Amino acid sequence: MPPPEFDDAFRRQLRALFAWRRDVRHFRADPVPDELLDRLLELTALAPSVGLSQPWRFVTVEDPARRAAVRASFLACNAAALTGQESARAALYARLKLEGLDQAPCQFALCVEPDPAQGHGLGRATMPETVAYSAVMALHTLWLAARAEGLGLGWVSILEPQAVLTALEVPASWRLVGYFCLGWPQQVEEQPELEREGWEHRRAAATLRLRR
Ligand SMILES: Cc1cc2nc3c(=O)[nH]c(=O)nc-3n(C[C@H](O)[C@H](O)[C@H](O)COP(=O)(O)O)c2cc1C
């Protein structure tokens, strides 16, 4: 097979995919077909990883009791986060919806194996955090691919990681990267929800150019 030629039309579409990818917290109830989820998970194998170690471990969560434990952790952590807000921002923080755990038909955790045999340790001796970076690359691959299918993904990090790992009963060595809600978005938006709610706005990329 010859390598593909990416033309201007494709590049415009790709930019639109980046621009219209959203963190989604409001989902319709319709299920995500298993074969679609499988296709998205298979695509993550194409992501880059340190030493080609593919250290990510996706854990789909259907069990209502485990989902309830994750939600309980979110509620506790979010209440603590609210008390930590400056008074000027507390009311706005309290209004934000920061998860879709009550609605998302599909939910999964992303864990990482911190010392994978695959990859033979290449690239991570001085930077062990590269295994987590690799897992995030896989997640971003899935995030964009999901958007291309019309699906929305929401990242939930307001969690006590050990509470989630315990609820999921994953191998003891695994570390939590994040917990994710996947489903059909109630609305398609070009602007981040945090921007629409007045919490923060997107800025131009910050770059530092070290010239000769
Ligand atoms: C590492 C990470 C953790 C995040 N955690 C949360 C979270 O706990 N709750 C939430 O509502 N959004 C979370 N987000 C989503 C961000 O708020 C969102 O990406 C940002 O506001 C920009 O919006 P956009 O993704 O729609 O462009 C997280 C995103 C990242 C990358």
CSV table of C-alpha atoms and ligand atoms in Angstrom, one decimal:
chain,number,residue,atom,x,y,z
A,1,MET,CA,0.0,0.0,0.0
A,2,PRO,CA,1.4,3.4,-0.9
A,3,PRO,CA,1.4,6.0,1.9
A,4,PRO,CA,-1.8,8.2,1.9
A,5,GLU,CA,-1.6,11.7,0.5
A,6,PHE,CA,-3.3,14.2,2.9
A,7,ASP,CA,-4.8,17.1,0.9
A,8,ASP,CA,-6.1,20.5,1.8
A,9,ALA,CA,-9.6,19.3,2.1
A,10,PHE,CA,-8.5,16.6,4.6
A,11,ARG,CA,-6.5,19.2,6.6
A,12,ARG,CA,-9.5,21.4,6.8
A,13,GLN,CA,-11.6,18.5,8.1
A,14,LEU,CA,-8.9,17.6,10.6
A,15,ARG,CA,-8.8,21.1,11.9
A,16,ALA,CA,-12.6,21.0,12.3
A,17,LEU,CA,-12.2,17.8,14.2
A,18,PHE,CA,-9.8,19.5,16.6
A,19,ALA,CA,-11.9,22.6,16.9
A,20,TRP,CA,-15.2,20.7,17.5
A,21,ARG,CA,-13.8,18.1,20.0
A,22,ARG,CA,-15.4,19.0,23.3
A,23,ASP,CA,-15.2,17.8,26.9
A,24,VAL,CA,-18.9,16.6,27.2
A,25,ARG,CA,-20.9,16.4,30.5
A,26,HIS,CA,-24.4,16.2,29.1
A,27,PHE,CA,-25.4,13.0,27.4
A,28,ARG,CA,-28.4,11.4,25.8
A,29,ALA,CA,-29.5,8.1,27.2
A,30,ASP,CA,-29.0,6.1,23.9
A,31,PRO,CA,-26.4,3.3,24.4
A,32,VAL,CA,-23.1,3.2,22.6
A,33,PRO,CA,-23.0,0.0,20.5
A,34,ASP,CA,-20.4,-2.5,21.7
A,35,GLU,CA,-18.9,-2.8,18.3
A,36,LEU,CA,-18.4,1.0,18.1
A,37,LEU,CA,-16.7,1.1,21.5
A,38,ASP,CA,-14.5,-1.9,20.5
A,39,ARG,CA,-13.5,0.0,17.3
A,40,LEU,CA,-12.5,3.0,19.3
A,41,LEU,CA,-10.5,1.0,21.8
A,42,GLU,CA,-8.7,-0.9,19.0
A,43,LEU,CA,-7.6,2.5,17.5
A,44,THR,CA,-5.8,3.3,20.7
A,45,ALA,CA,-3.2,0.7,19.7
A,46,LEU,CA,-2.1,3.1,17.0
A,47,ALA,CA,-1.0,5.7,19.6
A,48,PRO,CA,2.6,6.5,20.3
A,49,SER,CA,4.1,5.1,23.6
A,50,VAL,CA,7.4,5.2,25.3
A,51,GLY,CA,9.5,2.3,24.0
A,52,LEU,CA,6.4,1.1,22.2
A,53,SER,CA,5.3,-0.2,25.6
A,54,GLN,CA,1.6,0.5,25.2
A,55,PRO,CA,1.2,0.8,29.0
A,56,TRP,CA,-2.4,1.9,29.0
A,57,ARG,CA,-5.2,-0.3,30.4
A,58,PHE,CA,-8.8,0.6,29.6
A,59,VAL,CA,-11.3,-0.7,32.1
A,60,THR,CA,-14.9,-0.4,31.0
A,61,VAL,CA,-17.3,-0.1,34.0
A,62,GLU,CA,-20.9,-1.3,33.6
A,63,ASP,CA,-21.5,-2.6,37.2
A,64,PRO,CA,-23.9,0.0,38.9
A,65,ALA,CA,-22.3,-0.6,42.3
A,66,ARG,CA,-18.8,0.3,41.0
A,67,ARG,CA,-20.2,3.3,39.1
A,68,ALA,CA,-21.9,4.4,42.3
A,69,ALA,CA,-18.5,4.2,44.1
A,70,VAL,CA,-16.9,6.4,41.5
A,71,ARG,CA,-19.8,8.9,41.7
A,72,ALA,CA,-19.5,9.0,45.5
A,73,SER,CA,-15.8,9.7,45.2
A,74,PHE,CA,-16.6,12.6,42.8
A,75,LEU,CA,-19.2,14.1,45.1
A,76,ALA,CA,-16.8,14.0,48.1
A,77,CYS,CA,-13.9,15.5,46.1
A,78,ASN,CA,-16.0,18.1,44.4
A,79,ALA,CA,-17.5,19.2,47.7
A,80,ALA,CA,-13.9,19.6,49.1
A,81,ALA,CA,-12.9,21.5,45.9
A,82,LEU,CA,-15.8,23.9,46.4
A,83,THR,CA,-14.7,24.7,49.9
A,84,GLY,CA,-11.2,25.4,48.5
A,85,GLN,CA,-12.5,28.1,46.1
A,86,GLU,CA,-11.8,31.8,46.6
A,87,SER,CA,-15.1,33.4,47.7
A,88,ALA,CA,-15.3,35.4,44.5
A,89,ARG,CA,-15.4,32.1,42.5
A,90,ALA,CA,-17.2,29.8,44.8
A,91,ALA,CA,-20.7,30.5,43.5
A,92,LEU,CA,-19.6,30.1,39.9
A,93,TYR,CA,-17.8,26.8,40.8
A,94,ALA,CA,-20.9,25.5,42.5
A,95,ARG,CA,-22.9,26.0,39.3
A,96,LEU,CA,-20.5,24.1,37.0
A,97,LYS,CA,-21.3,20.6,35.9
A,98,LEU,CA,-18.0,18.8,36.0
A,99,GLU,CA,-19.0,15.2,35.1
A,100,GLY,CA,-21.7,13.2,33.3
A,101,LEU,CA,-21.6,10.3,35.6
A,102,ASP,CA,-25.3,10.2,36.1
A,103,GLN,CA,-26.1,10.1,32.4
A,104,ALA,CA,-23.2,8.7,30.4
A,105,PRO,CA,-24.2,5.3,29.0
A,106,CYS,CA,-20.6,4.2,28.7
A,107,GLN,CA,-18.0,4.7,31.4
A,108,PHE,CA,-14.4,3.6,31.6
A,109,ALA,CA,-11.3,4.1,33.7
A,110,LEU,CA,-7.9,4.6,32.1
A,111,CYS,CA,-5.1,3.0,34.1
A,112,VAL,CA,-1.4,2.6,33.5
A,113,GLU,CA,0.9,-0.2,34.2
A,114,PRO,CA,3.9,1.7,35.7
A,115,ASP,CA,6.5,-1.0,34.9
A,116,PRO,CA,5.4,-2.8,31.7
A,117,ALA,CA,7.5,-5.7,30.4
A,118,GLN,CA,6.6,-4.5,26.8
A,119,GLY,CA,9.1,-2.0,25.6
A,120,HIS,CA,12.0,-3.4,27.7
A,121,GLY,CA,12.2,-0.1,29.7
A,122,LEU,CA,13.4,1.9,26.7
A,123,GLY,CA,12.9,5.7,27.2
A,124,ARG,CA,11.6,5.7,30.7
A,125,ALA,CA,14.6,5.1,33.0
A,126,THR,CA,15.1,8.8,33.8
A,127,MET,CA,11.4,9.8,33.2
A,128,PRO,CA,9.1,7.2,34.6
A,129,GLU,CA,6.2,9.6,34.1
A,130,THR,CA,6.4,8.8,30.3
A,131,VAL,CA,4.2,5.7,30.9
A,132,ALA,CA,1.4,8.1,32.0
A,133,TYR,CA,2.1,10.4,29.1
A,134,SER,CA,1.8,7.4,26.8
A,135,ALA,CA,-1.6,6.6,28.2
A,136,VAL,CA,-2.8,10.1,27.7
A,137,MET,CA,-1.7,9.8,24.0
A,138,ALA,CA,-3.9,6.8,23.7
A,139,LEU,CA,-6.8,8.6,25.4
A,140,HIS,CA,-6.5,11.6,23.0
A,141,THR,CA,-6.5,9.2,20.0
A,142,LEU,CA,-9.8,7.8,21.4
A,143,TRP,CA,-11.2,11.2,22.2
A,144,LEU,CA,-10.7,12.5,18.6
A,145,ALA,CA,-11.9,9.2,17.0
A,146,ALA,CA,-15.0,9.3,19.2
A,147,ARG,CA,-15.8,12.8,18.1
A,148,ALA,CA,-15.4,11.8,14.5
A,149,GLU,CA,-18.2,9.2,15.2
A,150,GLY,CA,-20.4,11.9,16.7
A,151,LEU,CA,-19.7,10.7,20.3
A,152,GLY,CA,-18.7,13.0,23.2
A,153,LEU,CA,-16.2,12.2,25.9
A,154,GLY,CA,-15.8,13.7,29.3
A,155,TRP,CA,-12.8,13.5,31.5
A,156,VAL,CA,-13.4,13.2,35.3
A,157,SER,CA,-10.4,13.9,37.4
A,158,ILE,CA,-12.1,15.2,40.5
A,159,LEU,CA,-11.7,11.8,42.2
A,160,GLU,CA,-9.7,10.1,44.9
A,161,PRO,CA,-7.6,7.8,42.7
A,162,GLN,CA,-7.2,5.0,45.3
A,163,ALA,CA,-11.0,4.9,45.9
A,164,VAL,CA,-11.5,4.4,42.2
A,165,LEU,CA,-8.8,1.7,41.9
A,166,THR,CA,-10.2,-0.1,44.9
A,167,ALA,CA,-13.8,0.0,43.5
A,168,LEU,CA,-12.6,-1.4,40.2
A,169,GLU,CA,-10.4,-4.1,41.8
A,170,VAL,CA,-7.7,-3.7,39.2
A,171,PRO,CA,-4.2,-5.2,39.7
A,172,ALA,CA,-2.4,-3.5,42.6
A,173,SER,CA,0.4,-2.1,40.5
A,174,TRP,CA,-1.9,-0.1,38.2
A,175,ARG,CA,-2.3,3.7,38.6
A,176,LEU,CA,-5.3,5.7,37.7
A,177,VAL,CA,-4.9,8.2,34.8
A,178,GLY,CA,-8.6,9.3,34.7
A,179,TYR,CA,-12.2,8.2,34.5
A,180,PHE,CA,-14.2,8.9,31.4
A,181,CYS,CA,-17.8,9.3,30.4
A,182,LEU,CA,-18.7,8.4,26.7
A,183,GLY,CA,-22.0,8.9,24.9
A,184,TRP,CA,-24.0,10.9,22.5
A,185,PRO,CA,-23.8,14.6,23.4
A,186,GLN,CA,-27.1,16.4,24.1
A,187,GLN,CA,-25.7,19.4,22.1
A,188,VAL,CA,-22.8,19.9,19.8
A,189,GLU,CA,-20.7,23.0,20.8
A,190,GLU,CA,-17.8,24.8,19.3
A,191,GLN,CA,-16.9,26.5,22.6
A,192,PRO,CA,-15.7,24.8,25.7
A,193,GLU,CA,-18.3,24.6,28.4
A,194,LEU,CA,-16.0,26.2,30.9
A,195,GLU,CA,-15.7,29.1,28.5
A,196,ARG,CA,-19.5,29.4,28.0
A,197,GLU,CA,-19.9,29.4,31.8
A,198,GLY,CA,-17.4,32.2,32.3
A,199,TRP,CA,-14.8,30.1,34.2
A,200,GLU,CA,-11.9,30.4,31.8
A,201,HIS,CA,-11.2,31.1,28.1
A,202,ARG,CA,-9.0,29.5,25.5
A,203,ARG,CA,-5.8,31.4,24.7
A,204,ALA,CA,-3.3,31.3,21.8
A,205,ALA,CA,-0.7,28.6,22.1
A,206,ALA,CA,2.2,29.7,24.4
A,207,THR,CA,5.5,29.1,22.7
A,208,LEU,CA,9.1,30.1,23.6
A,209,ARG,CA,11.4,30.5,20.6
A,210,LEU,CA,15.1,30.3,21.5
A,211,ARG,CA,16.8,31.9,18.5
A,212,ARG,CA,20.5,31.9,17.7
B,1,LIG,C1,-6.3,16.0,32.5
B,1,LIG,C2,-7.7,16.6,32.4
B,1,LIG,C3,-8.6,16.5,33.4
B,1,LIG,C4,-9.9,17.0,33.3
B,1,LIG,N1,-10.7,16.9,34.4
B,1,LIG,C5,-12.0,17.3,34.2
B,1,LIG,C6,-13.0,17.1,35.3
B,1,LIG,O1,-12.7,16.5,36.3
B,1,LIG,N2,-14.2,17.7,35.1
B,1,LIG,C7,-14.5,18.3,34.0
B,1,LIG,O2,-15.7,18.8,33.8
B,1,LIG,N3,-13.7,18.5,32.9
B,1,LIG,C8,-12.4,18.0,33.1
B,1,LIG,N4,-11.5,18.2,32.0
B,1,LIG,C9,-12.0,18.8,30.8
B,1,LIG,C10,-11.5,20.3,30.7
B,1,LIG,O3,-12.2,21.1,31.6
B,1,LIG,C11,-11.7,20.7,29.2
B,1,LIG,O4,-10.8,20.0,28.4
B,1,LIG,C12,-11.4,22.2,29.1
B,1,LIG,O5,-12.3,23.0,29.8
B,1,LIG,C13,-11.4,22.6,27.6
B,1,LIG,O6,-12.7,22.3,27.0
B,1,LIG,P1,-12.7,21.3,25.8
B,1,LIG,O7,-12.1,20.0,26.1
B,1,LIG,O8,-14.2,21.2,25.5
B,1,LIG,O9,-12.0,22.0,24.7
B,1,LIG,C14,-10.3,17.6,32.1
B,1,LIG,C15,-9.4,17.7,31.0
B,1,LIG,C16,-8.1,17.2,31.1
B,1,LIG,C17,-7.2,17.2,30.0
